[in-house]
Amino acid sequence: MKKKKAHAAGAGPKLSVTNPPRTFFEDTLALFNSRRFDLLDQKINEAVNKWPNHAVVWKAIGVIMLMEGRFKEAIEPLTTAANLAQGDAQLHHNLGVAYLRLEQYEKAVPWLQRATSLKPDYAQAFANLGIAQAEIGLLQAAESNYRTALKINKDFPEALNNLGNVLNDQKRYGEAEECFRRALVLKPDFAEALNNLGTSLKGLNRLEEAETTYRKSLSLMPDYTRAHIGLGHTLFKLRQPDKAAASFRRAIELSPYELEAHDGLSMTLGDTVPLWHLPMMNDKPRNDAYFNALQAAVTPETRVLEIGTGSGLLSMMSARLGARHVTTCEVVTAIAETAASIVKDNGFADQVTVIPKLSTTLEVGVDLEERADLLVSEILSSEFLGEGVLSSIEDAKRRLLKPGARIIPARGSVRIALFGGRDIEMNVRVDEVYGFDLSRFNDIVPPKQYVGRNDLNIELLSDGIGAIHFDFMGTDHFPTSRSYGIDVPITRAGRCCGVIQWIRLEMDDTFVFENHPAERNVASGWQHCVYLFKTPVDVQPGQVAQIIASHDIRTCWFFLKKIVTP
């Protein structure tokens, strides 16, 4: 159907005195399916002029647009139709599907709910409602609607697959496995279900079975990015790093901006244990910022919760400042035991309790006497997200903190700039040495690296820009993933190697910490992250680098899309 048609976008309903034929909807779809577009255009234009206030006309227009993949354009005619035929379950479902395809999940939910209310045996509507709810984090509601769809139609492999995904998301891997196996009985060549079954088996630590299942999925769908990523993670756990890297590389070939594939490859190529605890403890600007914020917040009535004990430094600061009591948790047993000894050595054992647990397993009434008035944490990796800060704060606000509790830091952000300079380039890539071309070695070097040295001359080719922001005090639920474009104006000529990233912490409204790459600090647990371009790019002032920023709850990444010259 020609995209020039204007009948779906502004004609609006008018009064009419006749009704369209009962077969109008079916007739228009038949013309579309037979690709008789001229007759279809004529029929629809005549219908809009003759029966502008009849839902079936707008429904036909909207459904055809859905079939053409014109989801955004379909919204207006489908909404018009839904307002004219408020009892049409299929119509409400179609509108919900349009919003689903546009990834506007919150807008999809009420239309799909209305469809299920109008037609309680509408299995497809319940299943699609589950999809929308799962995408916005309503996992229990999604699970309920998938189960309702399956009560209506037990032989519904797609609903079984989606139910399994929700169970996987809740780490209920055994139940999820059962769903995927039922789906595969109904649809043996269901590559997506095989991939998701692999995820369940990996979660159950049945790694050899998981590998076999991922490979079977890929035999059915060789270009399936998610299966390559899942296989890569499984092979990494099976201590087969070369094969794991090959899987992640294939995923990147298929999906160049796929965050998890890049992160998996980086993990595989550079799997080392970071030795950052000691410089972190000796980081004076960091310590001053935390101490000043604690001094402004702690009173004799304050109950403090610290997530991530480390050496116990922040807990002892809180105790010295007069907190009523400090509870601190540390998941690494050796660190927790050492911290408890340090606390005792410094005379704060009566004020500070060290618990060797994840914060998400703490219980009020068991580990904490009552909910805390203040949360302090430094579970921030050099790239900001790598230690699970978002999920930990979400959980603490929901279960462990009093309403309105203070959080230190209150806000945080990831900042970026373009960088170059001979010093830094010699430490992150190689080209010619003694007349030999060694550049192929760059292919096995992680594209995301950490710069631990502070003696390198790093040339910033742009001003710093706030790329990703988080309000810990003001937000209860953080997005699980985001990806968007950022324009970075180039302010200095040079050979650009990539993007350099650092962090900024607003402890409160007064005290701020930022490890800007231009500032030298002799000891810091936070390093600067660099995201290397495949090859360096010569840039000039006035140009703009179009950067794609992407993050989930555990990591972030920055990709170069292109350099634009105005």
Coordinates of C-alpha atoms in Angstrom, one line a residue:
M1 CA 0.0 0.0 0.0
K2 CA 1.5 3.4 -1.0
K3 CA 2.8 5.4 2.0
K4 CA 1.5 8.7 0.6
K5 CA -2.0 7.9 1.8
A6 CA -3.4 10.7 4.1
H7 CA -6.7 9.1 4.9
A8 CA -5.4 7.7 8.2
A9 CA -4.0 10.8 9.6
G10 CA -6.4 13.6 10.2
A11 CA -9.6 13.0 8.3
G12 CA -11.4 12.3 11.6
P13 CA -14.9 10.9 12.0
K14 CA -17.9 12.7 10.5
L15 CA -21.5 11.9 10.4
S16 CA -22.7 9.4 7.9
V17 CA -26.1 7.7 7.2
T18 CA -25.1 4.3 5.8
N19 CA -23.0 1.4 7.0
P20 CA -20.1 -0.3 5.3
P21 CA -20.7 -3.8 4.0
R22 CA -20.4 -6.5 6.6
T23 CA -17.4 -8.0 4.7
F24 CA -15.6 -4.6 4.3
F25 CA -12.7 -5.6 6.7
E26 CA -12.2 -9.0 5.1
D27 CA -12.4 -7.5 1.6
T28 CA -9.7 -4.9 2.3
L29 CA -7.3 -7.5 3.8
A30 CA -7.9 -9.7 0.8
L31 CA -6.9 -6.8 -1.5
F32 CA -3.8 -6.2 0.6
N33 CA -2.8 -9.9 0.7
S34 CA -3.2 -10.1 -3.1
R35 CA -1.1 -6.9 -3.5
R36 CA -3.8 -5.1 -5.4
F37 CA -2.7 -1.8 -3.9
D38 CA -4.4 0.6 -6.4
L39 CA -7.8 -1.0 -5.8
L40 CA -7.1 -1.0 -2.0
D41 CA -6.2 2.7 -2.0
Q42 CA -9.4 3.4 -3.9
K43 CA -11.6 1.3 -1.6
I44 CA -10.2 2.8 1.6
N45 CA -10.4 6.4 0.3
E46 CA -14.0 5.9 -0.7
A47 CA -14.7 4.4 2.7
V48 CA -13.2 7.2 4.6
N49 CA -15.3 9.7 2.7
K50 CA -18.5 7.6 2.9
W51 CA -18.3 6.1 6.4
P52 CA -15.9 8.2 8.4
N53 CA -17.5 7.5 11.7
H54 CA -17.5 3.7 11.4
A55 CA -14.8 1.8 13.4
V56 CA -14.4 -0.9 10.8
V57 CA -13.0 1.6 8.3
W58 CA -10.3 2.9 10.7
K59 CA -9.7 -0.6 11.9
A60 CA -8.9 -1.8 8.4
I61 CA -6.5 1.1 7.8
G62 CA -4.7 0.5 11.1
V63 CA -4.5 -3.3 10.7
I64 CA -3.0 -2.9 7.2
M65 CA -0.5 -0.4 8.5
L66 CA 0.4 -3.0 11.2
M67 CA 0.9 -5.6 8.5
E68 CA 3.1 -3.2 6.6
G69 CA 5.2 -2.6 9.7
R70 CA 4.1 1.1 9.9
F71 CA 3.5 0.8 13.6
K72 CA 3.7 4.5 14.5
E73 CA 1.3 5.5 11.8
A74 CA -1.1 2.7 12.8
I75 CA -1.7 4.3 16.2
E76 CA -4.0 7.1 15.1
P77 CA -6.5 5.1 13.0
L78 CA -6.6 2.2 15.6
T79 CA -7.2 4.7 18.4
T80 CA -10.0 6.3 16.3
A81 CA -11.5 2.9 15.7
A82 CA -11.2 1.9 19.4
N83 CA -13.0 5.0 20.5
L84 CA -15.8 4.2 18.0
A85 CA -16.0 0.5 18.9
Q86 CA -15.2 0.3 22.6
G87 CA -16.4 -3.3 22.8
D88 CA -14.1 -4.7 20.1
A89 CA -11.5 -6.9 21.9
Q90 CA -9.5 -7.6 18.8
L91 CA -9.3 -3.9 18.0
H92 CA -7.9 -3.1 21.5
H93 CA -5.5 -5.9 21.1
N94 CA -4.3 -4.6 17.8
L95 CA -3.6 -1.2 19.3
G96 CA -1.8 -2.8 22.2
V97 CA 0.3 -4.7 19.7
A98 CA 1.2 -1.5 17.8
Y99 CA 2.6 0.0 21.1
L100 CA 4.4 -3.3 21.7
R101 CA 6.1 -3.1 18.4
L102 CA 7.1 0.5 19.1
E103 CA 8.5 -0.6 22.5
Q104 CA 6.1 1.7 24.3
Y105 CA 5.2 -1.0 26.8
E106 CA 3.5 1.1 29.4
K107 CA 1.1 2.5 26.7
A108 CA 0.5 -1.1 25.5
V109 CA -0.6 -2.4 28.9
P110 CA -4.1 -0.6 29.2
W111 CA -5.1 -1.6 25.7
L112 CA -4.2 -5.2 26.2
Q113 CA -5.9 -5.2 29.6
R114 CA -9.0 -3.9 28.0
A115 CA -8.9 -6.6 25.3
T116 CA -8.6 -9.4 28.0
S117 CA -11.5 -7.8 29.9
L118 CA -13.7 -7.7 26.8
K119 CA -12.8 -11.3 25.9
P120 CA -11.7 -13.4 28.9
D121 CA -10.8 -16.3 26.6
Y122 CA -8.4 -14.3 24.4
A123 CA -5.2 -16.2 24.9
Q124 CA -3.1 -14.1 22.5
A125 CA -4.1 -10.9 24.3
F126 CA -3.1 -12.4 27.7
A127 CA 0.2 -13.5 26.2
N128 CA 1.0 -10.1 24.7
L129 CA -0.1 -8.4 28.0
G130 CA 2.5 -10.6 29.7
I131 CA 5.2 -9.4 27.2
A132 CA 4.4 -5.7 27.9
Q133 CA 4.4 -6.3 31.7
A134 CA 7.7 -8.2 31.6
E135 CA 9.4 -5.5 29.7
I136 CA 8.5 -2.9 32.4
G137 CA 9.6 -5.2 35.2
L138 CA 6.2 -6.4 36.4
L139 CA 7.3 -10.0 36.4
Q140 CA 4.7 -11.5 38.7
A141 CA 1.9 -9.9 36.7
A142 CA 3.5 -11.1 33.5
E143 CA 3.8 -14.6 34.9
S144 CA 0.1 -14.6 35.9
N145 CA -1.1 -13.5 32.4
Y146 CA 1.1 -16.1 30.7
R147 CA -0.4 -18.8 32.9
T148 CA -3.9 -17.5 32.0
A149 CA -3.1 -17.7 28.3
L150 CA -2.0 -21.3 28.8
K151 CA -5.1 -22.2 30.7
I152 CA -7.1 -21.0 27.7
N153 CA -4.7 -22.7 25.2
K154 CA -2.4 -25.3 26.7
D155 CA -0.8 -25.9 23.3
F156 CA 0.7 -22.4 23.0
P157 CA 4.5 -22.7 22.6
E158 CA 5.2 -19.0 22.4
A159 CA 3.4 -18.4 25.8
L160 CA 5.4 -21.3 27.3
N161 CA 8.6 -19.8 26.1
N162 CA 7.7 -16.3 27.4
L163 CA 6.6 -17.8 30.8
G164 CA 10.0 -19.5 30.9
N165 CA 11.8 -16.2 30.3
V166 CA 10.0 -14.6 33.2
L167 CA 10.9 -17.5 35.5
N168 CA 14.5 -17.3 34.3
D169 CA 14.5 -13.6 35.2
Q170 CA 13.4 -14.6 38.7
K171 CA 16.2 -17.3 38.8
R172 CA 13.5 -20.0 39.0
Y173 CA 15.5 -22.0 36.6
G174 CA 14.0 -25.4 37.3
E175 CA 10.4 -24.2 36.6
A176 CA 11.7 -22.4 33.5
E177 CA 13.3 -25.5 32.2
E178 CA 10.0 -27.3 32.4
C179 CA 8.3 -24.6 30.4
F180 CA 10.9 -24.6 27.6
R181 CA 10.8 -28.4 27.3
R182 CA 7.0 -28.3 27.0
A183 CA 7.3 -25.6 24.3
L184 CA 9.8 -27.8 22.4
V185 CA 7.5 -30.8 22.4
L186 CA 5.0 -28.6 20.7
K187 CA 7.5 -26.9 18.4
P188 CA 10.7 -28.9 18.1
D189 CA 12.5 -26.4 15.9
F190 CA 11.9 -23.5 18.2
A191 CA 15.3 -21.9 18.3
E192 CA 14.4 -19.2 20.8
A193 CA 13.1 -21.7 23.3
L194 CA 16.3 -23.8 22.9
N195 CA 18.4 -20.7 23.6
N196 CA 16.3 -19.9 26.7
L197 CA 16.5 -23.5 27.9
G198 CA 20.3 -23.1 27.6
T199 CA 20.0 -20.1 30.0
S200 CA 18.1 -22.2 32.5
L201 CA 20.6 -25.0 32.3
K202 CA 23.5 -22.5 32.8
G203 CA 21.7 -21.1 35.8
L204 CA 21.4 -24.6 37.2
N205 CA 25.1 -25.0 36.6
R206 CA 24.5 -27.9 34.1
L207 CA 27.1 -26.4 31.8
E208 CA 27.7 -29.3 29.4
E209 CA 23.9 -29.6 28.8
A210 CA 23.7 -25.8 28.3
E211 CA 26.5 -25.9 25.7
T212 CA 24.8 -28.7 23.8
T213 CA 21.4 -26.8 23.9
Y214 CA 22.9 -23.5 22.7
R215 CA 24.6 -25.3 19.8
K216 CA 21.3 -26.9 18.9
S217 CA 19.7 -23.5 18.8
L218 CA 22.4 -22.2 16.6
S219 CA 22.1 -25.2 14.2
L220 CA 18.5 -24.0 13.6
M221 CA 19.3 -20.3 13.6
P222 CA 23.1 -19.7 12.9
D223 CA 22.8 -15.9 13.1
Y224 CA 21.1 -15.9 16.5
T225 CA 23.0 -13.3 18.5
R226 CA 21.6 -14.2 21.9
A227 CA 22.6 -17.9 21.5
H228 CA 26.1 -16.9 20.6
I229 CA 26.3 -14.8 23.7
G230 CA 24.9 -17.5 25.9
L231 CA 27.2 -20.1 24.5
G232 CA 30.1 -17.7 25.1
H233 CA 29.3 -17.3 28.8
T234 CA 28.9 -21.0 29.1
L235 CA 32.2 -21.8 27.5
F236 CA 33.9 -19.1 29.7
K237 CA 32.5 -20.9 32.8
L238 CA 33.7 -24.2 31.3
R239 CA 37.2 -22.6 31.2
Q240 CA 37.4 -22.6 27.4
P241 CA 38.3 -19.0 26.8
D242 CA 39.4 -19.3 23.2
K243 CA 36.0 -20.8 22.2
A244 CA 34.2 -18.3 24.4
A245 CA 35.9 -15.4 22.7
A246 CA 35.0 -16.8 19.3
S247 CA 31.3 -17.0 20.3
F248 CA 31.4 -13.4 21.5
R249 CA 33.1 -12.2 18.4
R250 CA 30.5 -13.9 16.2
A251 CA 27.8 -12.1 18.2
I252 CA 29.5 -8.8 17.7
E253 CA 29.7 -9.4 13.9
L254 CA 26.0 -10.0 13.9
S255 CA 25.1 -7.1 16.3
P256 CA 27.9 -4.5 16.4
Y257 CA 26.3 -2.5 19.2
E258 CA 25.3 -5.4 21.4
L259 CA 26.5 -4.5 24.9
E260 CA 26.6 -7.9 26.4
A261 CA 28.6 -9.4 23.6
H262 CA 31.3 -6.6 23.9
D263 CA 31.4 -7.0 27.7
G264 CA 31.6 -10.8 27.4
L265 CA 34.5 -10.5 25.0
S266 CA 36.3 -8.0 27.2
M267 CA 35.8 -10.2 30.2
T268 CA 37.2 -13.2 28.4
L269 CA 40.2 -11.4 27.0
G270 CA 41.0 -9.6 30.2
D271 CA 39.9 -11.8 33.1
T272 CA 42.0 -10.5 35.9
V273 CA 41.4 -9.7 39.6
P274 CA 41.6 -5.9 40.1
L275 CA 43.9 -4.9 43.0
W276 CA 42.1 -1.7 43.9
H277 CA 41.4 -2.0 47.6
L278 CA 44.7 -0.5 48.9
P279 CA 44.8 2.6 46.6
M280 CA 41.1 3.1 47.4
M281 CA 41.7 3.2 51.1
N282 CA 44.5 5.7 50.5
D283 CA 42.5 7.9 48.2
K284 CA 42.4 11.2 50.2
P285 CA 40.0 13.2 47.9
R286 CA 37.6 10.3 48.0
N287 CA 37.9 9.8 51.8
D288 CA 37.5 13.5 52.4
A289 CA 34.3 13.7 50.3
Y290 CA 32.8 10.7 52.2
F291 CA 33.9 12.0 55.6
N292 CA 32.5 15.5 55.0
A293 CA 29.1 14.1 53.8
L294 CA 28.9 11.7 56.8
Q295 CA 29.8 14.5 59.2
A296 CA 26.9 16.5 57.8
A297 CA 24.4 13.6 58.0
V298 CA 25.2 11.6 61.1
T299 CA 23.6 12.4 64.5
P300 CA 23.5 10.4 67.8
E301 CA 20.2 8.9 66.7
T302 CA 21.4 7.8 63.2
R303 CA 21.4 4.1 62.4
V304 CA 23.8 3.6 59.5
L305 CA 23.8 0.8 57.0
E306 CA 26.9 0.3 54.8
I307 CA 26.9 -2.0 51.8
G308 CA 30.4 -3.3 50.9
T309 CA 32.5 -3.2 54.1
G310 CA 35.9 -3.3 52.5
S311 CA 38.4 -2.4 55.3
G312 CA 35.6 -1.0 57.5
L313 CA 36.8 2.6 57.0
L314 CA 33.5 4.3 56.2
S315 CA 31.8 2.4 59.0
M316 CA 34.4 3.5 61.5
M317 CA 34.1 7.1 60.2
S318 CA 30.3 6.9 61.0
A319 CA 31.0 5.5 64.4
R320 CA 33.6 8.1 65.3
L321 CA 31.1 10.8 64.2
G322 CA 28.6 9.5 66.8
A323 CA 26.2 7.2 64.9
R324 CA 23.9 5.2 67.2
H325 CA 24.9 2.0 65.5
V326 CA 26.5 0.9 62.2
T327 CA 25.6 -2.3 60.4
T328 CA 27.9 -3.2 57.5
C329 CA 27.8 -6.2 55.1
E330 CA 30.5 -7.7 53.0
V331 CA 30.0 -10.8 50.8
V332 CA 33.6 -11.9 50.6
T333 CA 34.2 -13.8 53.8
A334 CA 37.9 -13.1 54.1
I335 CA 37.4 -9.4 53.7
A336 CA 34.5 -9.4 56.2
E337 CA 36.5 -11.3 58.8
T338 CA 39.5 -8.9 58.3
A339 CA 37.2 -5.9 58.6
A340 CA 35.7 -7.2 61.8
S341 CA 39.2 -7.5 63.2
I342 CA 40.1 -4.0 62.1
V343 CA 37.0 -2.6 63.7
K344 CA 37.9 -4.3 66.9
D345 CA 41.5 -3.1 66.8
N346 CA 40.3 0.4 66.5
G347 CA 37.9 0.2 69.4
F348 CA 34.5 0.3 67.6
A349 CA 33.3 -3.3 68.0
D350 CA 30.4 -2.2 70.2
Q351 CA 29.2 0.3 67.6
V352 CA 29.9 -1.5 64.3
T353 CA 28.5 -4.9 63.3
V354 CA 30.1 -6.6 60.3
I355 CA 27.9 -9.2 58.6
P356 CA 29.4 -11.6 56.0
K357 CA 26.4 -11.4 53.6
L358 CA 25.1 -9.8 50.5
S359 CA 22.9 -6.8 51.3
T360 CA 20.1 -8.5 49.4
T361 CA 20.0 -11.3 52.0
L362 CA 20.0 -9.0 55.0
E363 CA 16.8 -9.1 57.1
V364 CA 15.4 -6.4 59.4
G365 CA 14.9 -8.0 62.8
V366 CA 17.6 -10.5 62.2
D367 CA 20.6 -8.7 60.9
L368 CA 19.4 -5.1 61.6
E369 CA 17.5 -4.2 64.7
E370 CA 15.4 -1.8 62.6
R371 CA 15.5 -0.1 59.3
A372 CA 18.4 2.3 58.8
D373 CA 18.3 6.1 58.7
L374 CA 21.3 6.4 56.4
L375 CA 22.9 4.3 53.7
V376 CA 26.5 4.7 52.8
S377 CA 28.2 2.6 50.1
E378 CA 31.1 2.6 47.8
I379 CA 30.1 -0.3 45.6
L380 CA 31.0 1.7 42.5
S381 CA 33.4 0.2 40.0
S382 CA 35.7 2.4 37.8
E383 CA 33.0 2.2 35.1
F384 CA 30.4 3.0 37.8
L385 CA 28.0 0.0 37.5
G386 CA 30.2 -3.1 37.8
E387 CA 29.6 -3.9 41.4
G388 CA 25.8 -3.9 41.2
V389 CA 25.1 -0.5 42.8
L390 CA 21.7 -0.1 41.1
S391 CA 20.1 -3.3 42.2
S392 CA 21.6 -3.0 45.7
I393 CA 20.2 0.5 46.3
E394 CA 16.8 -0.5 44.9
D395 CA 16.7 -3.5 47.3
A396 CA 17.9 -1.4 50.3
K397 CA 15.3 1.3 49.7
R398 CA 12.6 -1.2 49.4
R399 CA 13.4 -3.4 52.5
L400 CA 16.2 -2.0 54.7
L401 CA 15.9 1.8 54.8
K402 CA 13.3 4.1 56.5
P403 CA 11.2 6.3 54.2
G404 CA 13.2 9.4 53.3
A405 CA 16.5 7.9 54.5
R406 CA 19.7 9.7 53.5
I407 CA 21.9 8.0 50.9
I408 CA 25.6 8.8 50.4
P409 CA 26.4 9.4 47.6
A410 CA 23.0 10.9 46.8
R411 CA 23.6 11.1 43.1
G412 CA 26.2 9.9 40.6
S413 CA 27.1 10.2 36.9
V414 CA 29.3 8.8 34.2
R415 CA 31.2 11.5 32.3
I416 CA 33.1 11.1 29.0
A417 CA 35.4 12.9 26.7
L418 CA 37.3 12.1 23.5
F419 CA 41.0 11.4 24.1
G420 CA 44.3 11.0 22.4
G421 CA 48.0 11.6 23.0
R422 CA 51.1 9.6 22.2
D423 CA 51.7 8.6 25.9
I424 CA 48.3 7.0 26.3
E425 CA 48.2 5.5 22.8
M426 CA 51.5 3.6 23.4
N427 CA 49.8 2.0 26.4
V428 CA 46.6 0.9 24.8
R429 CA 47.5 -0.2 21.3
V430 CA 50.4 -1.0 19.0
D431 CA 51.2 -0.3 15.4
E432 CA 54.8 -0.3 14.0
V433 CA 57.8 -1.2 16.1
Y434 CA 61.3 -1.3 14.6
G435 CA 59.7 -1.3 11.2
F436 CA 57.6 -4.3 11.9
D437 CA 53.8 -4.0 11.6
L438 CA 52.4 -5.4 14.9
S439 CA 48.9 -4.0 14.5
R440 CA 47.2 -7.4 14.3
F441 CA 48.0 -7.8 18.0
N442 CA 45.3 -5.2 18.7
D443 CA 42.7 -7.8 17.6
I444 CA 43.3 -9.8 20.8
V445 CA 43.5 -6.8 23.2
P446 CA 40.3 -5.9 25.1
P447 CA 38.7 -2.8 23.4
K448 CA 37.7 -1.6 26.9
Q449 CA 40.7 -1.0 29.1
Y450 CA 41.4 0.6 32.5
V451 CA 44.2 3.2 32.8
G452 CA 45.8 2.8 36.2
R453 CA 48.8 5.0 35.6
N454 CA 48.7 8.7 36.5
D455 CA 52.0 9.7 34.7
L456 CA 50.6 9.5 31.2
N457 CA 49.8 12.7 29.3
I458 CA 46.2 12.2 28.2
E459 CA 45.1 14.8 25.7
L460 CA 41.4 15.5 25.9
L461 CA 40.1 16.4 22.5
S462 CA 36.6 17.5 23.8
D463 CA 35.1 18.9 26.9
G464 CA 33.7 16.5 29.5
I465 CA 30.1 15.6 29.0
G466 CA 27.7 13.9 31.5
A467 CA 26.7 10.8 29.6
I468 CA 24.7 8.7 32.2
H469 CA 23.1 10.0 35.3
F470 CA 21.6 8.3 38.4
D471 CA 19.7 9.9 41.3
F472 CA 20.0 7.4 44.2
M473 CA 17.9 9.5 46.6
G474 CA 15.2 10.4 44.2
T475 CA 14.7 7.1 42.2
D476 CA 13.3 3.8 43.5
H477 CA 13.5 1.8 40.2
F478 CA 16.4 2.2 37.8
P479 CA 16.1 1.2 34.0
T480 CA 17.5 -2.2 33.3
S481 CA 19.1 -1.0 30.1
R482 CA 19.3 2.1 27.9
S483 CA 21.0 3.0 24.6
Y484 CA 21.0 6.4 23.1
G485 CA 23.1 8.8 21.0
I486 CA 25.3 11.6 22.3
D487 CA 26.9 14.4 20.2
V488 CA 30.4 15.3 21.5
P489 CA 31.8 18.5 20.0
I490 CA 35.5 18.3 19.2
T491 CA 37.5 21.2 20.7
R492 CA 41.1 20.2 19.9
A493 CA 42.9 18.7 16.9
G494 CA 44.5 15.4 17.3
R495 CA 44.6 11.7 16.8
C496 CA 41.6 10.3 18.7
C497 CA 42.0 6.8 20.1
G498 CA 38.5 6.5 21.7
V499 CA 36.4 7.6 24.6
I500 CA 37.7 8.1 28.1
Q501 CA 35.3 7.8 31.0
W502 CA 35.3 8.8 34.7
I503 CA 32.8 9.2 37.5
R504 CA 31.3 12.1 39.5
L505 CA 29.7 11.5 42.9
E506 CA 27.4 14.1 44.5
M507 CA 27.7 13.0 48.1
D508 CA 25.0 15.5 49.0
D509 CA 24.1 19.1 47.9
T510 CA 27.5 20.3 49.0
F511 CA 30.3 17.8 48.7
V512 CA 31.3 16.4 45.3
F513 CA 34.0 13.9 44.2
E514 CA 35.2 13.6 40.6
N515 CA 38.2 11.7 39.3
H516 CA 38.7 13.9 36.3
P517 CA 41.5 12.6 34.0
A518 CA 43.2 16.0 34.1
E519 CA 43.7 15.7 37.9
R520 CA 46.5 13.6 39.2
N521 CA 45.9 11.5 42.3
V522 CA 48.7 9.4 43.7
A523 CA 46.3 6.7 45.0
S524 CA 42.9 5.9 43.8
G525 CA 40.8 2.7 43.6
W526 CA 39.0 4.2 40.6
Q527 CA 40.7 4.0 37.3
H528 CA 39.7 5.7 34.1
C529 CA 38.1 3.5 31.5
V530 CA 38.9 3.9 27.9
Y531 CA 36.7 2.5 25.1
L532 CA 39.0 2.1 22.0
F533 CA 37.9 2.8 18.5
K534 CA 38.9 0.1 16.0
T535 CA 41.4 2.4 14.6
P536 CA 42.4 6.0 15.7
V537 CA 40.7 8.9 13.9
D538 CA 42.2 12.3 13.1
V539 CA 39.8 15.0 14.3
Q540 CA 39.6 18.8 14.1
P541 CA 37.8 21.4 16.1
G542 CA 34.3 22.0 14.9
Q543 CA 33.6 18.4 14.1
V544 CA 31.2 16.4 16.1
A545 CA 31.6 12.8 17.3
Q546 CA 28.4 10.9 17.3
I547 CA 28.7 8.4 20.2
I548 CA 26.3 5.7 21.2
A549 CA 26.0 5.3 24.9
S550 CA 24.7 2.0 26.3
H551 CA 24.3 0.6 29.7
D552 CA 22.5 -2.1 31.6
I553 CA 22.5 -2.7 35.4
R554 CA 26.1 -4.0 35.4
T555 CA 28.1 -2.2 32.8
C556 CA 28.3 0.6 30.3
W557 CA 29.8 1.0 26.9
F558 CA 30.5 3.8 24.4
F559 CA 30.7 3.3 20.6
L560 CA 31.7 5.6 17.8
K561 CA 29.0 5.9 15.2
K562 CA 30.7 8.5 13.0
I563 CA 32.5 11.8 12.9
V564 CA 30.4 14.6 11.4
T565 CA 31.9 17.6 9.7
P566 CA 29.4 20.5 9.5

